[in-house]
Tab-separated table of C-alpha atoms in Angstrom:
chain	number	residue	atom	x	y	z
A	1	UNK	CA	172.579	95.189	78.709
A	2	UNK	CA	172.611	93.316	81.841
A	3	UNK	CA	169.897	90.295	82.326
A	4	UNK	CA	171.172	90.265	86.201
A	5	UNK	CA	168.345	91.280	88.645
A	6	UNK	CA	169.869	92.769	91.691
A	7	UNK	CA	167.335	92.561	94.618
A	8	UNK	CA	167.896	95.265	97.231
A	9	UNK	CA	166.527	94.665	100.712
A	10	UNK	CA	166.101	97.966	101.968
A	11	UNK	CA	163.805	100.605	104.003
A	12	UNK	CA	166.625	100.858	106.572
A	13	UNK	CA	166.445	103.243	106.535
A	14	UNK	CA	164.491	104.837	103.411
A	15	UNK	CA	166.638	107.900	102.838
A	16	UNK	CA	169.666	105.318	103.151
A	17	UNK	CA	168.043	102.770	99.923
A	18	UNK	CA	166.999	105.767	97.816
A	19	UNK	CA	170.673	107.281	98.202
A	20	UNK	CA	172.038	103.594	97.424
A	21	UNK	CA	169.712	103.251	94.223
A	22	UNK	CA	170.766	106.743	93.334
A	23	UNK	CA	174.562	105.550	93.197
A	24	UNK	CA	173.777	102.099	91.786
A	25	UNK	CA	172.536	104.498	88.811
A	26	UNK	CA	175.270	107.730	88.922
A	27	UNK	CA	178.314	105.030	89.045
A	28	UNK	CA	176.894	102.818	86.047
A	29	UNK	CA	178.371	103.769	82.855
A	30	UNK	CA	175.653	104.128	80.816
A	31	UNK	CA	174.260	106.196	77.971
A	32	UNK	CA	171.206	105.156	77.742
A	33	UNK	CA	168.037	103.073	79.979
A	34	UNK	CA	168.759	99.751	78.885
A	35	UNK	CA	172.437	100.498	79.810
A	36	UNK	CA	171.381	100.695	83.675
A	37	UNK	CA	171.422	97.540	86.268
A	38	UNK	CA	168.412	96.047	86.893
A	39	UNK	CA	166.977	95.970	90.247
A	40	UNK	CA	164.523	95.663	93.017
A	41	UNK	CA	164.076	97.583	95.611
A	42	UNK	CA	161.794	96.304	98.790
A	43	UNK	CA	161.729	99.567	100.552
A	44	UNK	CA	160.910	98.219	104.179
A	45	UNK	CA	160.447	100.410	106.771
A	46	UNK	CA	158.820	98.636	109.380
A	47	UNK	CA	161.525	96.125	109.663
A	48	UNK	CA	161.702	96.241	113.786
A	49	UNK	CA	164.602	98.377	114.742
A	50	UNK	CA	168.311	96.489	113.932
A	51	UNK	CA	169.672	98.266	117.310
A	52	UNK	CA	167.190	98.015	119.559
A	53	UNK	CA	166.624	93.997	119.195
A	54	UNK	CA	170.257	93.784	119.784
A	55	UNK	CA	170.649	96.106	122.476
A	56	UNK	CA	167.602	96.654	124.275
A	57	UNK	CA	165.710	93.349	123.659
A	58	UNK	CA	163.845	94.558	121.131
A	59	UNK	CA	161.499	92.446	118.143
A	60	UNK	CA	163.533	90.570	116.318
A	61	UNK	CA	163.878	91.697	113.018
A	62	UNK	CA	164.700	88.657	110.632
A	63	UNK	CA	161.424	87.627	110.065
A	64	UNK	CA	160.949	90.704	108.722
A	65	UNK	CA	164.577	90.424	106.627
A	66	UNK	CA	163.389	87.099	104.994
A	67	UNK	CA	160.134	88.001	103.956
A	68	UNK	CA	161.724	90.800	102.245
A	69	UNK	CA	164.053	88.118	100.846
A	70	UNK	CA	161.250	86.283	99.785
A	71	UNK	CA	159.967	89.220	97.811
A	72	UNK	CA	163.586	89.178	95.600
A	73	UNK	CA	163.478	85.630	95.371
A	74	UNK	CA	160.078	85.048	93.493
A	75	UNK	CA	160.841	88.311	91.500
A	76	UNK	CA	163.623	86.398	90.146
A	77	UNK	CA	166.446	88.311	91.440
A	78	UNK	CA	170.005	86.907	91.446
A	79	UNK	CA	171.655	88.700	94.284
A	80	UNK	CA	171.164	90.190	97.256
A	81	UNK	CA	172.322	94.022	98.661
A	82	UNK	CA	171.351	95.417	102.040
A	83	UNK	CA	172.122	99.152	102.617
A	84	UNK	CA	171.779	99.065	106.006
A	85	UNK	CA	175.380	98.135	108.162
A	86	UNK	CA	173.456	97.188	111.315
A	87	UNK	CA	171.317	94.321	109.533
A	88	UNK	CA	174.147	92.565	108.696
A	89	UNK	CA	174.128	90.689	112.081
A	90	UNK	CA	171.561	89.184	111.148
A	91	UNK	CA	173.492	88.130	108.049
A	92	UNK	CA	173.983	84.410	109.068
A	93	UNK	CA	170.313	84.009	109.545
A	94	UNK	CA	169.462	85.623	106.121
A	95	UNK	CA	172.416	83.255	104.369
A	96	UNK	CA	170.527	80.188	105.760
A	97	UNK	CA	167.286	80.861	105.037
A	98	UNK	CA	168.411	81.852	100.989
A	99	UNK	CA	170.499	80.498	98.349
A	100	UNK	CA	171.092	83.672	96.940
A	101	UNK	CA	174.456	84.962	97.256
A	102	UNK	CA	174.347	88.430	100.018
A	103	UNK	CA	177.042	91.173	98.786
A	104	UNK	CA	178.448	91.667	102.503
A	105	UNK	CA	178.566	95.359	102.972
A	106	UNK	CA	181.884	94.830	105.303
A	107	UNK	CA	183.606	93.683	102.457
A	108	UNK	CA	182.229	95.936	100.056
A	109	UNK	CA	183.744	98.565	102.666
A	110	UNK	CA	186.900	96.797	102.684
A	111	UNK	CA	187.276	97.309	98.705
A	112	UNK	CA	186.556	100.421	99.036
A	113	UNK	CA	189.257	101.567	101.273
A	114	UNK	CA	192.032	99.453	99.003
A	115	UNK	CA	190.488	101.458	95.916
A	116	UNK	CA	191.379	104.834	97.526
A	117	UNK	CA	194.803	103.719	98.007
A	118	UNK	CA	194.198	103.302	102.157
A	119	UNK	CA	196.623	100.094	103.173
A	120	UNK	CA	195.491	98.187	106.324
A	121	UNK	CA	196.207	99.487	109.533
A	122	UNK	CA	194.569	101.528	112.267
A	123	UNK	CA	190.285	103.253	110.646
A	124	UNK	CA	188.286	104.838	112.522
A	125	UNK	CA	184.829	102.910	112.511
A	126	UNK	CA	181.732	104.940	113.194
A	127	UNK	CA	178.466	103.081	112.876
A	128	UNK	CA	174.937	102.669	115.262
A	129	UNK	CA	175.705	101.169	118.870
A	130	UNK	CA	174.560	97.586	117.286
A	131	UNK	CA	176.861	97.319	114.734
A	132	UNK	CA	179.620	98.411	117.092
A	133	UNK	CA	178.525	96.424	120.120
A	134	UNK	CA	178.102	93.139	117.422
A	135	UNK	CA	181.318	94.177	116.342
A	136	UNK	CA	180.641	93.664	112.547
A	137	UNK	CA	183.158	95.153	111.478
A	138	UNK	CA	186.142	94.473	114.001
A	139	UNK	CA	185.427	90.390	113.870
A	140	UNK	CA	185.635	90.337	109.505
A	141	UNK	CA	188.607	93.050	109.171
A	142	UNK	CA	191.071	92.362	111.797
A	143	UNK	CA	192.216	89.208	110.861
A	144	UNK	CA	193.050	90.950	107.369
A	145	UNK	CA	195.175	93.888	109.152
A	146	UNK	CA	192.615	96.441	110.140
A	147	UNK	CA	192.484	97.388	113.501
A	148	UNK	CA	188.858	99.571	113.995
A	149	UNK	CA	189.507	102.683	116.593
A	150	UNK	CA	185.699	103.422	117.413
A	151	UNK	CA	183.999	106.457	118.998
A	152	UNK	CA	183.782	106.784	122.877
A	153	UNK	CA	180.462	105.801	124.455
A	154	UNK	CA	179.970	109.204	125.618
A	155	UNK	CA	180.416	110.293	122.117
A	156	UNK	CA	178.114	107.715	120.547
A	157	UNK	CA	175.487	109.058	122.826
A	158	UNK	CA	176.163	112.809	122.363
A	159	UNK	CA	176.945	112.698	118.631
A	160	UNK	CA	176.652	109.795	116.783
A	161	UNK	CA	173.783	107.968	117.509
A	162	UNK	CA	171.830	111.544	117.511
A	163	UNK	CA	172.820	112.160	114.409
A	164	UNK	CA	171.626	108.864	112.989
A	165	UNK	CA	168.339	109.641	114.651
A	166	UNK	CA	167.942	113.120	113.198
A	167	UNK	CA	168.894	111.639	109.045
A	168	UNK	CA	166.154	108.911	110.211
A	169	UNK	CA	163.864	111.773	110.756
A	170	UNK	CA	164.861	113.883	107.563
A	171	UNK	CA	166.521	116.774	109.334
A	172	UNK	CA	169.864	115.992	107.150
A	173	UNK	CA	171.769	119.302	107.345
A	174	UNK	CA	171.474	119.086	111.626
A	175	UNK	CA	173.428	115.812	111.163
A	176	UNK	CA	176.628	117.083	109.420
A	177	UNK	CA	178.089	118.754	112.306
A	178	UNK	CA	178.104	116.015	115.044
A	179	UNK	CA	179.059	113.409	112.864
A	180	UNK	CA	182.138	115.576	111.137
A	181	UNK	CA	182.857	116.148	114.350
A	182	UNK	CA	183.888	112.573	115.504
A	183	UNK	CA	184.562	111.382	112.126
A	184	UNK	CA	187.697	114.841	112.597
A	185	UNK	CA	188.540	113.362	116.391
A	186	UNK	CA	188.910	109.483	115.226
A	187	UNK	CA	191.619	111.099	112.545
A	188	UNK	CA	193.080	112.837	115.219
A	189	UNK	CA	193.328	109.764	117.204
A	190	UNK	CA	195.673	108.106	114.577
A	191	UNK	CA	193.293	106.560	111.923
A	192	UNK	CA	194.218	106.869	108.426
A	193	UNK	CA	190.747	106.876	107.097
A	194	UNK	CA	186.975	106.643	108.651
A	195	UNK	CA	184.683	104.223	107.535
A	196	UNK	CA	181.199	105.528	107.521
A	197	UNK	CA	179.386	102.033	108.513
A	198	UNK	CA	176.015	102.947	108.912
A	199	UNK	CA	173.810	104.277	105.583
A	200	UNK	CA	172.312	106.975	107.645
A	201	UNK	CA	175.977	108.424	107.896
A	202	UNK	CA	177.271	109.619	104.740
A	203	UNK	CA	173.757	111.004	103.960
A	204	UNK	CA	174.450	113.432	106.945
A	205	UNK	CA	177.896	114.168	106.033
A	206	UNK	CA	177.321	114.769	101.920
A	207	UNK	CA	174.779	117.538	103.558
A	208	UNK	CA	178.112	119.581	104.475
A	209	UNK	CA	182.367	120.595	102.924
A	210	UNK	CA	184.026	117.496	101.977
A	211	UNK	CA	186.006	116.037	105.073
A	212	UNK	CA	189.339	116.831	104.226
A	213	UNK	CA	190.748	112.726	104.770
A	214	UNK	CA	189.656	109.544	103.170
A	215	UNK	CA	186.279	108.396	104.071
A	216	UNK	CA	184.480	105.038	103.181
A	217	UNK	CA	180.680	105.732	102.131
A	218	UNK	CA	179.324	102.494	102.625
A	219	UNK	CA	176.070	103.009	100.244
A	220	UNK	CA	178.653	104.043	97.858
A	221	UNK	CA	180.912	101.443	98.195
A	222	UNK	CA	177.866	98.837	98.390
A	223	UNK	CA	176.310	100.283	94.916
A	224	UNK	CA	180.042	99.748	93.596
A	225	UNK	CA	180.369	96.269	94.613
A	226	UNK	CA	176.712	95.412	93.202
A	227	UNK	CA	177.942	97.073	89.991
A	228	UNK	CA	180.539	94.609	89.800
A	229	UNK	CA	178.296	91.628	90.364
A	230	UNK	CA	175.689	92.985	87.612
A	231	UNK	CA	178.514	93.107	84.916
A	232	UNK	CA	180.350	89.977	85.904
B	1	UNK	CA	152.410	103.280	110.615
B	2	UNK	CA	151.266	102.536	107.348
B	3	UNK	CA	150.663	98.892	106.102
B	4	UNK	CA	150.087	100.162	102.723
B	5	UNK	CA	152.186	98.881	100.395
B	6	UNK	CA	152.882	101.678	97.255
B	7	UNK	CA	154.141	100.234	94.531
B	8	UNK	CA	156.533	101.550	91.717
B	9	UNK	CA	157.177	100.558	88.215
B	10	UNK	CA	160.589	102.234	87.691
B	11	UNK	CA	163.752	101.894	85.582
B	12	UNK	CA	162.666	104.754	83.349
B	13	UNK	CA	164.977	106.119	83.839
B	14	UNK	CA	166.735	104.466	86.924
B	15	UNK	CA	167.958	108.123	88.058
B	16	UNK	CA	164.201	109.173	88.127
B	17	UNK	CA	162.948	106.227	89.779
B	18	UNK	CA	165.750	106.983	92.613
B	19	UNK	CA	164.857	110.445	92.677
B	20	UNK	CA	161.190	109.561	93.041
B	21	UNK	CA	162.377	107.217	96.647
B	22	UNK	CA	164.023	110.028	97.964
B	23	UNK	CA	161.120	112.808	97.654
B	24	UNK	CA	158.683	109.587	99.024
B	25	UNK	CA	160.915	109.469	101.966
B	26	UNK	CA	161.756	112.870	102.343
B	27	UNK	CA	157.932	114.696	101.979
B	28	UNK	CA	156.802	112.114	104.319
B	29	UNK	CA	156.041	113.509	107.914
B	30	UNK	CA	158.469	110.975	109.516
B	31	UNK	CA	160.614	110.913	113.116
B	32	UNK	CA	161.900	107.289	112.717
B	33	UNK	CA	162.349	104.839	110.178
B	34	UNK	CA	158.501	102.799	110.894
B	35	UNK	CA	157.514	106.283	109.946
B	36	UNK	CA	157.902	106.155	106.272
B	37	UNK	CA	155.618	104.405	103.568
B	38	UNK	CA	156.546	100.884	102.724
B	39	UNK	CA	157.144	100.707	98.766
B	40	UNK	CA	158.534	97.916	96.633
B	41	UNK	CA	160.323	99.454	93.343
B	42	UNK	CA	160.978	97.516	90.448
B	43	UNK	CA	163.591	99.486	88.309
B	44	UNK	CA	164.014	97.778	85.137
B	45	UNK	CA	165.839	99.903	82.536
B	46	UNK	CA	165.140	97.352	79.981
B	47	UNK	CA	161.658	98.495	79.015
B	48	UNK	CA	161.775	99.837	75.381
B	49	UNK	CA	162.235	103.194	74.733
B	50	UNK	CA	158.471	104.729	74.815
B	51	UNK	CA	159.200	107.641	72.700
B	52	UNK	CA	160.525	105.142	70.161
B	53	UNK	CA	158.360	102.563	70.604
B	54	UNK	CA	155.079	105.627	69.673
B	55	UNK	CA	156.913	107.665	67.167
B	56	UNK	CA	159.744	105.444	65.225
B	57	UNK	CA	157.757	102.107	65.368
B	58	UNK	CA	160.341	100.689	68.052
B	59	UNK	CA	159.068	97.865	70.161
B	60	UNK	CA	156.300	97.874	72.117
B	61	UNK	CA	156.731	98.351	75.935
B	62	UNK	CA	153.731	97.254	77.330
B	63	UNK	CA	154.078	93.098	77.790
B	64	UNK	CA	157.391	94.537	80.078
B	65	UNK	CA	155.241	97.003	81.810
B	66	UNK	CA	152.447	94.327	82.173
B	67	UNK	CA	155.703	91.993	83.700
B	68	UNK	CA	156.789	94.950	86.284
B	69	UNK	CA	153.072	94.920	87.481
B	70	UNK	CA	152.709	91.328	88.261
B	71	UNK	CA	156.057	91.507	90.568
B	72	UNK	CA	154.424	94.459	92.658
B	73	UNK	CA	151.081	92.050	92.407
B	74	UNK	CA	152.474	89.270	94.011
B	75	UNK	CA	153.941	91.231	96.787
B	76	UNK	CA	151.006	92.963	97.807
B	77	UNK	CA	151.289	96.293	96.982
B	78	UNK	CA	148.066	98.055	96.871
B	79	UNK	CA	148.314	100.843	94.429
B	80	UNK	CA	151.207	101.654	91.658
B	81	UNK	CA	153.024	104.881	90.914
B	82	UNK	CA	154.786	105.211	87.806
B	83	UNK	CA	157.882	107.618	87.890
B	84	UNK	CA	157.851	108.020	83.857
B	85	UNK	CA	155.135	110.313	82.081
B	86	UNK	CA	155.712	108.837	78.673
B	87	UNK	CA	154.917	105.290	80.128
B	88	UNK	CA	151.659	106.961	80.788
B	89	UNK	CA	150.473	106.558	76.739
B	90	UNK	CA	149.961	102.959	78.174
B	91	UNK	CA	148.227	103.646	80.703
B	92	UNK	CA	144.907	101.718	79.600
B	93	UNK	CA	146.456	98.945	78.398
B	94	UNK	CA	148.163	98.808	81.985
B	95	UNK	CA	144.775	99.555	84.296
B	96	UNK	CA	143.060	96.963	81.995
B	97	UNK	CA	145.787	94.426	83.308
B	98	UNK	CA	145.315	94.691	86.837
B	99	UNK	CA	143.098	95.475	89.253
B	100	UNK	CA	145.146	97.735	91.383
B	101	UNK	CA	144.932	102.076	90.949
B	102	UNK	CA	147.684	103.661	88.814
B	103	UNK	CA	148.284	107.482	90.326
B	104	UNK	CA	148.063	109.086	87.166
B	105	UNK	CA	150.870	111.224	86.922
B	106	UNK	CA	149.230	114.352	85.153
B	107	UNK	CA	146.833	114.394	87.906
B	108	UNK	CA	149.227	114.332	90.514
B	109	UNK	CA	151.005	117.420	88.502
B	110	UNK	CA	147.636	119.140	88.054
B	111	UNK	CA	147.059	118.860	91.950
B	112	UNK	CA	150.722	120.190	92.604
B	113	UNK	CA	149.904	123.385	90.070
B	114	UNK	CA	146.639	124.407	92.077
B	115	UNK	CA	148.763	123.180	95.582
B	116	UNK	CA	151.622	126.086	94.577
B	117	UNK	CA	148.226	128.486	93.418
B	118	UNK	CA	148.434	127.871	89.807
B	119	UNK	CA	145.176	128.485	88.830
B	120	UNK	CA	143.487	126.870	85.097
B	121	UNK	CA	144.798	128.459	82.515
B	122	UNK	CA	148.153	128.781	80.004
B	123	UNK	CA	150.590	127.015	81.058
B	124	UNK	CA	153.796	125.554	79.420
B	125	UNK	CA	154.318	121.978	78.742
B	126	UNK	CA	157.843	120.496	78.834
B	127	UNK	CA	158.133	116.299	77.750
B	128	UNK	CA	159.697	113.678	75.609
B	129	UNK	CA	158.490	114.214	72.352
B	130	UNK	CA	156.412	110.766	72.619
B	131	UNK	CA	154.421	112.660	75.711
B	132	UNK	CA	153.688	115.748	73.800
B	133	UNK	CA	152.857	113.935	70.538
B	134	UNK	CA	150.639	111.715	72.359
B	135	UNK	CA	148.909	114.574	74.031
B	136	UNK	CA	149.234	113.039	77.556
B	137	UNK	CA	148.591	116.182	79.006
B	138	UNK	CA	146.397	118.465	76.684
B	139	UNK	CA	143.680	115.681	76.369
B	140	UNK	CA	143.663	114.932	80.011
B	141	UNK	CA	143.944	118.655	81.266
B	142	UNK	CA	142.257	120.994	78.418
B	143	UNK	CA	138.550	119.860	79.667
B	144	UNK	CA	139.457	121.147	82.646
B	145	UNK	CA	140.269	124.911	81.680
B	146	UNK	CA	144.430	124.579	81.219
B	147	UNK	CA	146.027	125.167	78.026
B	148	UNK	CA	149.572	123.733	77.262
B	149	UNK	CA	152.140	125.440	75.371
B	150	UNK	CA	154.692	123.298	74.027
B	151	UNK	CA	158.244	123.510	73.058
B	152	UNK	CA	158.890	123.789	68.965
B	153	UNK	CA	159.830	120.901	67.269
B	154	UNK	CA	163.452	122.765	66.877
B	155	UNK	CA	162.868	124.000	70.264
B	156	UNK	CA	162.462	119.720	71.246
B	157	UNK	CA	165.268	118.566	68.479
B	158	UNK	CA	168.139	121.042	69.473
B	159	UNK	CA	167.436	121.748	73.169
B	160	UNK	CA	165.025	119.149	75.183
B	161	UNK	CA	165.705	115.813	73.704
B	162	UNK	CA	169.027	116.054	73.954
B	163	UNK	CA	168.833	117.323	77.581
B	164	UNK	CA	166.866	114.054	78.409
B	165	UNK	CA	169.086	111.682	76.980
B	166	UNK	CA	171.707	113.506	79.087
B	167	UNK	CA	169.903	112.671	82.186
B	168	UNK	CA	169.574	109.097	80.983
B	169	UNK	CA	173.619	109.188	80.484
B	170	UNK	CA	174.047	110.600	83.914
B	171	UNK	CA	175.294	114.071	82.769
B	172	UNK	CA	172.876	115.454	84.771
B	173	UNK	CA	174.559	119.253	85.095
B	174	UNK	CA	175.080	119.424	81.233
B	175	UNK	CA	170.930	119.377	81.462
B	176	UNK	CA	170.361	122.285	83.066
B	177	UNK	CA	171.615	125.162	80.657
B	178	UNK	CA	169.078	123.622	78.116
B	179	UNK	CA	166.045	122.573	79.433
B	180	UNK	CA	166.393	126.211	82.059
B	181	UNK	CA	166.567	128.355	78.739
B	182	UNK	CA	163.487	126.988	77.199
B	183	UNK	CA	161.427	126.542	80.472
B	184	UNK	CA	161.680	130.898	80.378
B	185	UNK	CA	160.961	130.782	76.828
B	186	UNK	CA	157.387	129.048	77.228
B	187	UNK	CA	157.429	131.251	79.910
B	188	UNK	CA	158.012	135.077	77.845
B	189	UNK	CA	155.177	133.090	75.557
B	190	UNK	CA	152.791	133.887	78.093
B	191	UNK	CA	152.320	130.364	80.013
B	192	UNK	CA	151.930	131.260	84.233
B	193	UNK	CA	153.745	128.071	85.023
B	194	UNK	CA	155.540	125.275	83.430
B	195	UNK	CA	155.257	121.566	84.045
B	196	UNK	CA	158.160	119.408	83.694
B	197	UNK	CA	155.979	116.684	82.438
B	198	UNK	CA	159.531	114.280	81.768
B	199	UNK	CA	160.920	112.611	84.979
B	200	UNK	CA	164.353	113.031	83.483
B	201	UNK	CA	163.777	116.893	83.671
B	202	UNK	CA	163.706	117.567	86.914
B	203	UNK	CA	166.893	115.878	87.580
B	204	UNK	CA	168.367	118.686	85.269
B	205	UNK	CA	166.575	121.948	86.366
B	206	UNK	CA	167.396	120.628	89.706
B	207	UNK	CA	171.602	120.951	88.810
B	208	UNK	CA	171.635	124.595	88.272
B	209	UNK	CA	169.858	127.915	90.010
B	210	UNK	CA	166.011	127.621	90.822
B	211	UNK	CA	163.830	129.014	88.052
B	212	UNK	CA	162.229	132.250	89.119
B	213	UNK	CA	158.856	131.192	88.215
B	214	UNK	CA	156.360	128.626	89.341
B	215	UNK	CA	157.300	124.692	88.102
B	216	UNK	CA	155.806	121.904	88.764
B	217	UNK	CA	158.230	118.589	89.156
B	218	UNK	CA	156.295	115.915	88.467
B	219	UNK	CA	158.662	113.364	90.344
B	220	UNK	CA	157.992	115.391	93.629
B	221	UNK	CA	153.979	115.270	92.095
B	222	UNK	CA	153.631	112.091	91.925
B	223	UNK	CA	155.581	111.183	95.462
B	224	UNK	CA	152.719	113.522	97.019
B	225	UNK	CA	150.014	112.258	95.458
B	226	UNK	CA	151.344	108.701	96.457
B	227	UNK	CA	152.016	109.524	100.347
B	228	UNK	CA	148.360	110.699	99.901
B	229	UNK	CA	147.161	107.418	98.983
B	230	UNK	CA	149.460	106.008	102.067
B	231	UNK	CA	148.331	107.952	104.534
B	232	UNK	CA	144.549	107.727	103.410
């Protein structure tokens, strides 16, 4: 029995934190309740929108992200995991403003790939237009050997970011085909796996057949990493 | 937007409590993230066993219940939902801790049963055998013209226990044969409906066909009756 409290900032969306406490749960060994992590879950919706403060001068959103922070704190919680890619340029921010240690979901990613056997080289990256455009991913991979192919702007606006829009909005099965669609082209392109770095993502593509490469689900790969840190 | 805060006292079990943030999220009328209902869940597996704690003498769960409360307290929720029936044989001790409303679960699972046109009458009762032997349901819902039928104690020792501590051990599929097979037999005993009055259950009956009668789930209940309180 773990006396670890794992403090989920989430809400970012909902769909995305339910899926993430789902997996914290499915990829626990356990047998019984008390066998189960420990957690909190602030379920935050209203946190302004990660994408559009970055791109479109929108509200700011870490306010929002440490008073959510706050929440874990005084609940006695001794880590932090965000399932949501984009809010992790606003990571610095939340680092500073906590001494609680953030499970960075880039890294969690990174594991992830190395567990299914994937060596570094040349992903595919598909993720909202603020984590590309902050490149998240890009700046914390390629000095370990990744090199992150990304979707075409058109395609971002025809496909992906749609698609995002529509798991946001609960219409999960109408998001399988766009994004299988780019996550299929990036492969063609020369990647040797896709990362799925936004929590809206693999919610859309569970909702269809199993892609038939390697794929990084980055709630999944999150839960896994926070798994480690409640057993440690 | 809502600025209601819902809170939930989870962890038992963690699967349910998941399940429970994924029906909030996805019965809520919703076209972007702001959209959904803001919700802090505390998950913590390590309450004691109810069942054991009314029928075998096992510890009492109520000063960790009490604790759960007092997190969603301080962060300002303004009503709690409780994904666990059984947890509901404490329910005064809880509502005479704090001042917030606790959505009663069997009256969210009453309100689903007329919602699906149920109407009073004989209907069967599926639960942890601490919930039926504490007559959670027959004392709240017999003055108001439904009768439960319940599961034999062989029927609860060989078939529905067993299925529930499945669930708890994440062999969710291995639930369904079990809890689907005597589900039909309450209902060839002449009940018009059956309630899954167990969060874990469900999570099984939802692994396998859909029953060809009328159930209510009492995780997708109590999410309704809480988006009610949201959106009030």
């Amino acid at each position: 029995m773990s006396d670890r409290i794992l403090g989920v900032l989430g809400g970012m969306g909902p769909l995305a934190s339910a899926e993430f406490m789902r997996r914290l749960t499915l990829l626990t060994p356990a047998e019984r309740d008390q066998d189960h992590v420990p957690a909190l879950l602030v379920s935050d919706p209203r946190v302004p929108d990660r994408t559009a403060a970055r791109l479109h001068g929108g509200e700011d959103p870490l306010p929002a992200l440490v008073r959510g922070i706050r929440v874990l704190e005084a609940a006695g919680c001794g880590a932090i995991a965000i399932p949501c890619n984009t809010a992790h340029g606003w990571y610095d921010g939340m680092t500073a403003a906590t001494a609680l240690p953030i499970i960075h979901i880039v890294d969690a990613a990174e594991a992830d790939l190395l567990r299914q056997g994937v060596r570094p080289g040349r992903i595919g990256l598909m993720g909202t237009a603020g984590t590309l455009a902050m490149r998240l991913y890009q700046d914390r991979l390629e000095s370990r050997g990744w090199e992150c192919m990304v979707p075409t702007p058109e395609e971002m606006a025809s496909h992906v970011s749609p698609a995002i829009a529509q798991v946001k909005a609960n219409d999960i099965t109408g998001a399988y085909a766009p994004l299988a669609e780019i996550a299929g082209r990036l492969m063609a392109r020369g990647a040797t796996a896709v990362v799925l770095g936004c929590t809206e993502i693999p919610l859309g593509i569970d909702a269809g057949p199993v892609l038939p490469f390697p794929v990084t689900d980055t709630i999944a790969a999150l839960a896994r990493a926070s798994i480690a840190w409640a057993k440690a």
